[in-house]
Short mmCIF file of C-alpha atoms in Angstrom, two decimals:
data_model
loop_
_atom_site.label_atom_id
_atom_site.label_comp_id
_atom_site.label_asym_id
_atom_site.label_seq_id
_atom_site.Cartn_x
_atom_site.Cartn_y
_atom_site.Cartn_z
CA UNK A 1 0.00 0.00 0.00
CA UNK A 2 1.48 3.29 -1.12
CA UNK A 3 1.71 6.34 1.03
CA UNK A 4 -0.79 8.10 -1.28
CA UNK A 5 -3.38 5.28 -0.80
CA UNK A 6 -3.05 5.47 2.97
CA UNK A 7 -3.46 9.27 2.71
CA UNK A 8 -6.79 8.95 0.86
CA UNK A 9 -8.03 6.08 3.04
CA UNK A 10 -7.54 8.40 6.00
CA UNK A 11 -9.01 11.57 4.53
CA UNK A 12 -11.98 10.40 2.39
CA UNK A 13 -14.18 9.27 5.33
CA UNK A 14 -13.42 12.50 7.17
CA UNK A 15 -14.35 14.61 4.13
CA UNK A 16 -17.59 12.65 3.68
CA UNK A 17 -18.56 13.23 7.31
CA UNK A 18 -17.80 16.94 6.95
CA UNK A 19 -19.93 17.27 3.80
CA UNK A 20 -22.90 15.45 5.34
CA UNK A 21 -22.59 17.67 8.43
CA UNK A 22 -23.20 20.76 6.29
CA UNK A 23 -26.90 19.81 5.93
CA UNK A 24 -29.18 21.26 8.62
CA UNK A 25 -31.47 18.88 10.57
CA UNK A 26 -34.45 20.31 8.66
CA UNK A 27 -32.76 19.66 5.34
CA UNK A 28 -31.97 16.13 6.42
CA UNK A 29 -35.60 15.65 7.44
CA UNK A 30 -36.74 16.98 4.08
CA UNK A 31 -34.35 14.68 2.33
CA UNK A 32 -35.65 11.77 4.37
CA UNK A 33 -39.32 12.61 3.75
CA UNK A 34 -40.22 12.54 0.08
CA UNK A 35 -42.92 15.01 -0.94
CA UNK A 36 -46.39 13.48 -0.87
CA UNK A 37 -47.49 15.46 -3.90
CA UNK A 38 -50.54 16.78 -2.06
CA UNK A 39 -51.50 19.82 -0.05
CA UNK A 40 -52.63 18.28 3.24
CA UNK A 41 -54.82 20.02 5.83
CA UNK A 42 -55.04 18.32 9.21
CA UNK A 43 -55.91 18.95 12.87
CA UNK A 44 -58.80 21.30 12.04
CA UNK A 45 -60.91 22.57 14.92
CA UNK A 46 -62.82 25.67 15.94
CA UNK A 47 -64.09 27.31 19.08
CA UNK A 48 -67.72 27.33 20.19
CA UNK A 49 -69.71 30.51 19.62
CA UNK A 50 -73.27 31.70 19.69
CA UNK A 51 -75.16 33.08 16.68
CA UNK A 52 -73.88 36.54 15.73
CA UNK A 53 -70.64 36.18 17.70
CA UNK A 54 -67.12 35.51 16.42
CA UNK A 55 -65.13 32.31 16.58
CA UNK A 56 -61.71 31.10 15.50
CA UNK A 57 -60.60 28.07 13.51
CA UNK A 58 -57.21 26.37 13.56
CA UNK A 59 -55.49 23.76 11.41
CA UNK A 60 -52.16 22.69 9.95
CA UNK A 61 -51.35 22.91 6.24
CA UNK A 62 -48.54 20.78 4.85
CA UNK A 63 -47.43 21.61 1.34
CA UNK A 64 -46.33 18.27 -0.05
CA UNK A 65 -46.28 19.55 -3.62
CA UNK A 66 -43.09 20.50 -5.44
CA UNK A 67 -44.21 24.15 -5.75
CA UNK A 68 -44.79 26.89 -3.20
CA UNK A 69 -48.44 27.67 -2.55
CA UNK A 70 -50.35 30.50 -0.89
CA UNK A 71 -53.50 30.53 1.24
CA UNK A 72 -55.40 33.42 -0.33
CA UNK A 73 -58.86 33.26 1.20
CA UNK A 74 -61.39 31.40 3.31
CA UNK A 75 -65.17 31.09 3.12
CA UNK A 76 -67.75 29.36 5.22
CA UNK A 77 -71.49 29.12 4.81
CA UNK A 78 -71.73 29.29 8.61
CA UNK A 79 -70.24 32.78 8.93
CA UNK A 80 -70.80 36.21 7.46
CA UNK A 81 -67.08 36.52 6.83
CA UNK A 82 -63.82 34.67 7.44
CA UNK A 83 -60.31 36.13 7.41
CA UNK A 84 -56.86 34.94 8.44
CA UNK A 85 -55.74 36.98 11.45
CA UNK A 86 -52.70 37.00 13.67
CA UNK A 87 -52.57 37.48 17.43
CA UNK A 88 -49.55 39.47 18.52
CA UNK A 89 -48.15 41.49 21.43
CA UNK A 90 -48.15 45.24 20.85
CA UNK A 91 -45.22 47.55 21.68
CA UNK A 92 -46.96 48.52 24.93
CA UNK A 93 -47.37 44.89 25.97
CA UNK A 94 -51.04 44.49 25.09
CA UNK A 95 -52.54 41.51 23.34
CA UNK A 96 -53.67 42.49 19.85
CA UNK A 97 -54.96 41.02 16.64
CA UNK A 98 -54.54 42.06 13.02
CA UNK A 99 -55.38 40.72 9.56
CA UNK A 100 -52.59 38.54 8.27
CA UNK A 101 -53.34 38.80 4.54
CA UNK A 102 -52.22 35.88 2.41
CA UNK A 103 -49.92 33.19 3.82
CA UNK A 104 -47.23 31.51 1.71
CA UNK A 105 -46.31 27.86 2.29
CA UNK A 106 -43.03 26.79 0.67
CA UNK A 107 -42.77 23.33 -0.83
CA UNK A 108 -42.16 20.75 1.88
CA UNK A 109 -43.09 23.15 4.70
CA UNK A 110 -45.99 23.29 7.13
CA UNK A 111 -48.04 26.30 8.21
CA UNK A 112 -49.55 26.10 11.68
CA UNK A 113 -52.67 28.05 12.58
CA UNK A 114 -52.87 27.80 16.36
CA UNK A 115 -54.08 29.75 19.44
CA UNK A 116 -52.07 32.90 20.09
CA UNK A 117 -50.75 33.02 16.54
CA UNK A 118 -52.27 32.75 13.05
CA UNK A 119 -55.93 31.76 13.05
CA UNK A 120 -59.03 32.02 10.91
CA UNK A 121 -61.31 34.62 12.39
CA UNK A 122 -64.91 33.58 11.79
CA UNK A 123 -66.94 36.77 11.98
CA UNK A 124 -70.67 36.75 12.65
CA UNK A 125 -71.64 33.12 13.10
CA UNK A 126 -74.94 32.40 11.35
CA UNK A 127 -75.87 29.73 13.91
CA UNK A 128 -74.88 28.56 17.36
CA UNK A 129 -71.92 26.21 17.24
CA UNK A 130 -71.39 24.12 20.35
CA UNK A 131 -68.84 21.55 21.45
CA UNK A 132 -69.35 18.40 19.37
CA UNK A 133 -70.67 20.28 16.29
CA UNK A 134 -68.60 20.93 13.18
CA UNK A 135 -68.39 23.60 10.48
CA UNK A 136 -67.23 23.47 6.88
CA UNK A 137 -64.46 25.78 5.71
CA UNK A 138 -63.56 26.37 2.09
CA UNK A 139 -59.88 27.27 1.74
CA UNK A 140 -58.61 28.91 -1.44
CA UNK A 141 -55.00 28.39 -2.55
CA UNK A 142 -53.21 30.15 -5.39
CA UNK A 143 -51.75 26.90 -6.71
CA UNK A 144 -53.86 24.03 -5.45
CA UNK A 145 -57.25 25.68 -5.91
CA UNK A 146 -60.06 25.17 -3.44
CA UNK A 147 -60.20 22.65 -0.58
CA UNK A 148 -63.12 22.10 1.77
CA UNK A 149 -62.42 20.87 5.28
CA UNK A 150 -64.51 20.07 8.33
CA UNK A 151 -63.51 21.61 11.66
CA UNK A 152 -64.83 20.02 14.84
CA UNK A 153 -65.96 22.37 17.61
CA UNK A 154 -64.10 21.98 20.90
CA UNK S 1 -32.21 34.93 81.36
CA UNK S 2 -30.95 36.36 78.09
CA UNK S 3 -29.27 33.09 77.31
CA UNK S 4 -32.52 31.28 78.05
CA UNK S 5 -34.72 33.39 75.78
CA UNK S 6 -32.27 34.12 72.97
CA UNK S 7 -32.78 30.85 70.97
CA UNK S 8 -36.55 31.27 71.33
CA UNK S 9 -36.40 34.80 69.93
CA UNK S 10 -34.30 33.59 67.00
CA UNK S 11 -36.84 30.83 66.32
CA UNK S 12 -39.75 33.29 66.53
CA UNK S 13 -38.07 35.73 64.13
CA UNK S 14 -37.32 32.89 61.72
CA UNK S 15 -40.92 31.66 61.86
CA UNK S 16 -42.27 35.16 61.18
CA UNK S 17 -39.87 35.55 58.27
CA UNK S 18 -40.97 32.23 56.79
CA UNK S 19 -44.65 33.14 57.18
CA UNK S 20 -44.16 36.56 55.56
CA UNK S 21 -42.17 35.02 52.69
CA UNK S 22 -44.99 32.57 51.98
CA UNK S 23 -47.66 35.24 52.18
CA UNK S 24 -47.87 37.05 48.85
CA UNK S 25 -47.98 40.81 48.83
CA UNK S 26 -51.12 42.75 48.02
CA UNK S 27 -50.82 43.93 44.41
CA UNK S 28 -54.06 45.92 44.22
CA UNK S 29 -56.32 46.52 47.21
CA UNK S 30 -60.00 46.63 46.28
CA UNK S 31 -61.24 45.77 49.75
CA UNK S 32 -62.70 49.26 50.20
CA UNK S 33 -63.96 49.62 46.62
CA UNK S 34 -67.39 48.80 45.33
CA UNK S 35 -68.13 48.86 41.61
CA UNK S 36 -71.77 48.46 40.56
CA UNK S 37 -71.76 46.02 37.67
CA UNK S 38 -74.30 43.71 36.01
CA UNK S 39 -74.05 39.95 35.74
CA UNK S 40 -75.18 37.74 32.86
CA UNK S 41 -78.74 37.78 34.22
CA UNK S 42 -78.79 41.60 34.40
CA UNK S 43 -78.72 41.43 38.21
CA UNK S 44 -76.72 44.07 40.06
CA UNK S 45 -73.37 42.93 41.45
CA UNK S 46 -71.14 44.92 43.79
CA UNK S 47 -67.61 44.07 42.73
CA UNK S 48 -65.70 42.75 44.57
CA UNK S 49 -67.74 43.07 47.78
CA UNK S 50 -70.34 40.48 46.75
CA UNK S 51 -67.61 37.86 46.50
CA UNK S 52 -66.15 38.56 49.94
CA UNK S 53 -65.26 35.37 51.79
CA UNK S 54 -64.42 33.53 48.56
CA UNK S 55 -61.15 33.38 46.67
CA UNK S 56 -62.00 35.04 43.37
CA UNK S 57 -60.24 34.15 40.11
CA UNK S 58 -60.78 36.94 37.59
CA UNK S 59 -60.30 36.96 33.82
CA UNK S 60 -60.71 39.89 31.41
CA UNK S 61 -62.27 39.34 28.01
CA UNK S 62 -64.46 40.67 25.23
CA UNK S 63 -66.71 38.27 23.40
CA UNK S 64 -65.82 39.46 19.88
CA UNK S 65 -62.24 38.32 20.52
CA UNK S 66 -61.95 34.90 18.91
CA UNK S 67 -58.41 33.87 19.85
CA UNK S 68 -56.79 35.04 23.11
CA UNK S 69 -59.92 35.66 25.22
CA UNK S 70 -61.40 32.17 24.66
CA UNK S 71 -58.07 30.74 25.80
CA UNK S 72 -58.41 32.74 29.03
CA UNK S 73 -61.98 31.48 29.46
CA UNK S 74 -60.86 27.91 28.80
CA UNK S 75 -58.05 28.32 31.37
CA UNK S 76 -60.51 29.47 34.02
CA UNK S 77 -62.81 26.55 33.23
CA UNK S 78 -59.89 24.12 33.41
CA UNK S 79 -58.82 25.57 36.78
CA UNK S 80 -62.36 25.09 38.08
CA UNK S 81 -62.46 21.52 36.79
CA UNK S 82 -59.04 20.65 38.22
CA UNK S 83 -59.58 22.13 41.69
CA UNK S 84 -59.98 19.43 44.33
CA UNK S 85 -61.69 21.78 46.76
CA UNK S 86 -63.94 24.26 44.96
CA UNK S 87 -66.13 25.25 47.88
CA UNK S 88 -64.49 28.63 48.58
CA UNK S 89 -63.46 29.58 45.03
CA UNK S 90 -65.49 31.60 42.52
CA UNK S 91 -64.67 32.78 39.00
CA UNK S 92 -65.52 36.08 37.34
CA UNK S 93 -64.94 37.36 33.84
CA UNK S 94 -65.15 41.09 33.30
CA UNK S 95 -65.76 42.41 29.79
CA UNK S 96 -63.78 45.45 28.72
CA UNK S 97 -66.22 45.93 25.83
CA UNK S 98 -69.45 46.78 27.69
CA UNK S 99 -70.94 48.52 24.64
CA UNK S 100 -71.29 45.19 22.84
CA UNK S 101 -71.09 42.75 25.74
CA UNK S 102 -74.53 43.16 27.23
CA UNK S 103 -75.69 40.71 29.92
CA UNK S 104 -77.51 38.57 27.33
CA UNK S 105 -74.42 38.43 25.09
CA UNK S 106 -72.34 37.36 28.08
CA UNK S 107 -74.93 34.73 28.97
CA UNK S 108 -74.69 33.26 25.45
CA UNK S 109 -70.88 33.30 25.69
CA UNK S 110 -71.06 31.54 29.03
CA UNK S 111 -73.35 28.86 27.61
CA UNK S 112 -71.14 28.39 24.54
CA UNK S 113 -68.20 27.57 26.78
CA UNK S 114 -70.24 25.39 29.17
CA UNK S 115 -69.28 27.49 32.17
CA UNK S 116 -70.90 26.42 35.43
CA UNK S 117 -73.31 29.24 36.39
CA UNK S 118 -72.90 28.34 40.07
CA UNK S 119 -69.15 28.98 39.89
CA UNK S 120 -68.87 31.62 37.15
CA UNK S 121 -70.13 35.19 36.99
CA UNK S 122 -69.84 37.27 33.82
CA UNK S 123 -69.66 41.01 34.49
CA UNK S 124 -70.39 44.10 32.43
CA UNK S 125 -71.90 47.50 33.18
CA UNK S 126 -71.79 51.12 32.17
CA UNK S 127 -68.50 51.98 30.53
CA UNK S 128 -67.44 54.52 33.17
CA UNK S 129 -67.84 52.05 36.03
CA UNK S 130 -66.23 49.21 34.08
CA UNK S 131 -63.27 51.44 33.19
CA UNK S 132 -62.88 52.49 36.84
CA UNK S 133 -62.80 48.86 37.95
CA UNK S 134 -60.32 47.94 35.22
CA UNK S 135 -58.07 50.89 36.06
CA UNK S 136 -57.99 49.82 39.68
CA UNK S 137 -56.63 46.44 38.58
CA UNK S 138 -54.27 47.93 36.00
CA UNK S 139 -56.12 46.40 33.05
CA UNK S 140 -55.92 48.30 29.76
CA UNK S 141 -58.10 47.90 26.68
CA UNK S 142 -58.50 50.09 23.63
CA UNK S 143 -60.12 49.88 20.21
CA UNK S 144 -57.38 49.10 17.72
CA UNK S 145 -58.79 47.92 14.43
CA UNK S 146 -62.03 49.28 13.03
CA UNK S 147 -63.80 48.12 9.92
CA UNK S 148 -67.07 49.16 8.30
CA UNK S 149 -68.85 46.61 6.12
CA UNK S 150 -70.87 47.19 2.94
CA UNK S 151 -74.03 47.80 4.99
CA UNK S 152 -72.28 50.54 6.98
CA UNK S 153 -72.04 48.45 10.14
CA UNK S 154 -68.91 49.18 12.17
CA UNK S 155 -66.95 46.41 13.83
CA UNK S 156 -63.74 46.61 15.80
CA UNK S 157 -61.06 44.61 17.53
CA UNK S 158 -59.36 45.61 20.77
CA UNK S 159 -55.84 45.56 22.11
CA UNK S 160 -55.96 44.54 25.74
CA UNK S 161 -54.08 43.30 28.76
CA UNK S 162 -53.83 39.52 28.72
CA UNK S 163 -54.29 38.65 32.39
CA UNK S 164 -55.81 36.37 34.98
CA UNK S 165 -55.63 37.44 38.62
CA UNK S 166 -56.50 35.93 41.95
CA UNK S 167 -58.14 37.96 44.72
CA UNK S 168 -58.14 36.87 48.32
CA UNK S 169 -61.20 36.56 50.56
CA UNK S 170 -61.07 40.33 51.25
CA UNK S 171 -61.03 41.57 47.66
CA UNK S 172 -57.30 42.14 47.42
CA UNK S 173 -55.37 41.09 44.31
CA UNK S 174 -52.61 38.74 45.45
CA UNK S 175 -51.51 37.03 42.23
CA UNK S 176 -51.34 38.02 38.56
CA UNK S 177 -50.56 35.86 35.54
CA UNK S 178 -50.25 36.15 31.77
CA UNK S 179 -53.81 35.00 31.12
CA UNK S 180 -53.63 32.88 27.99
CA UNK S 181 -50.39 31.06 28.79
CA UNK S 182 -50.25 30.48 32.55
CA UNK S 183 -50.26 26.77 33.47
CA UNK S 184 -53.43 25.93 35.38
CA UNK S 185 -51.46 24.16 38.12
CA UNK S 186 -49.64 27.40 39.01
CA UNK S 187 -52.94 29.16 39.69
CA UNK S 188 -54.24 26.20 41.68
CA UNK S 189 -51.09 26.19 43.83
CA UNK S 190 -51.53 29.89 44.56
CA UNK S 191 -55.22 29.46 45.36
CA UNK S 192 -54.21 26.87 47.95
CA UNK S 193 -51.65 29.30 49.41
CA UNK S 194 -54.49 31.72 50.22
CA UNK S 195 -56.38 29.16 52.32
#
């Protein structure tokens, strides 16, 4: 075995380890999880509310397609209006809420709508919704078109 | 004689120090205040005098708030459900939006969240009195986002203090928490400290 062979036997494994270490854990996870090809909406639920009052809906969107997508709008036959809002803390430490506009979801990423953060504000419920009921939400995406989901009330 | 009493005095001082350390300070004293408010049945309530003798857990909400305020309400309900001894504890939610949160609106809200009417009281009133009560407890709320729909109907959202507090049996605020994120067990532990 020549000195050059020993040199490469020593250094090649080290170089391989260094190159694989450059990937972030998220990138590794992405590499390990092949894209499903679908836009998946899971864990949908909403809060109870009486007729005329407001409620909020939450869910998780996973963009398993190879293209970025954007949540552009929401409709529900059970409400006068639905908008994506964001809860935030103001400069003076108060709890506030503001419209969030459209929300982009890169390919392979998830968007979480959850209490204290992004949520769908359901304005002016057309009927009482109590624990155990459900409502239908129609979500509009720029790429994937329209998807209707059912959100359980809890 | 000095030698005889000296260890006793040390022990007494230590005991007093321990007791005072475990006894939380008064944050806001409402024991001499009386705010005339209305409950969910439109009955007059003197706050906090009518709750004297009970430990009172208070949350601050407005019913048009769909995200943070329902979390506060759910926290209060969870605390009530998780308390082993509920006999001397009552819950109140004060609306900082009395213009829209009439007693009947608060009653609907209460029913939506399955709040026990024997343990929960929803409070509203005229805006001046409500504001005075809120100021006394250092609770802020202001209209922040106004929108008018096609029919000319105005709606608004509010920026507000996110808080739950616990009052002792004499109407004095002894504990304050970030309302939507405090773990229920922390509040329960503090309730037990007041007994």
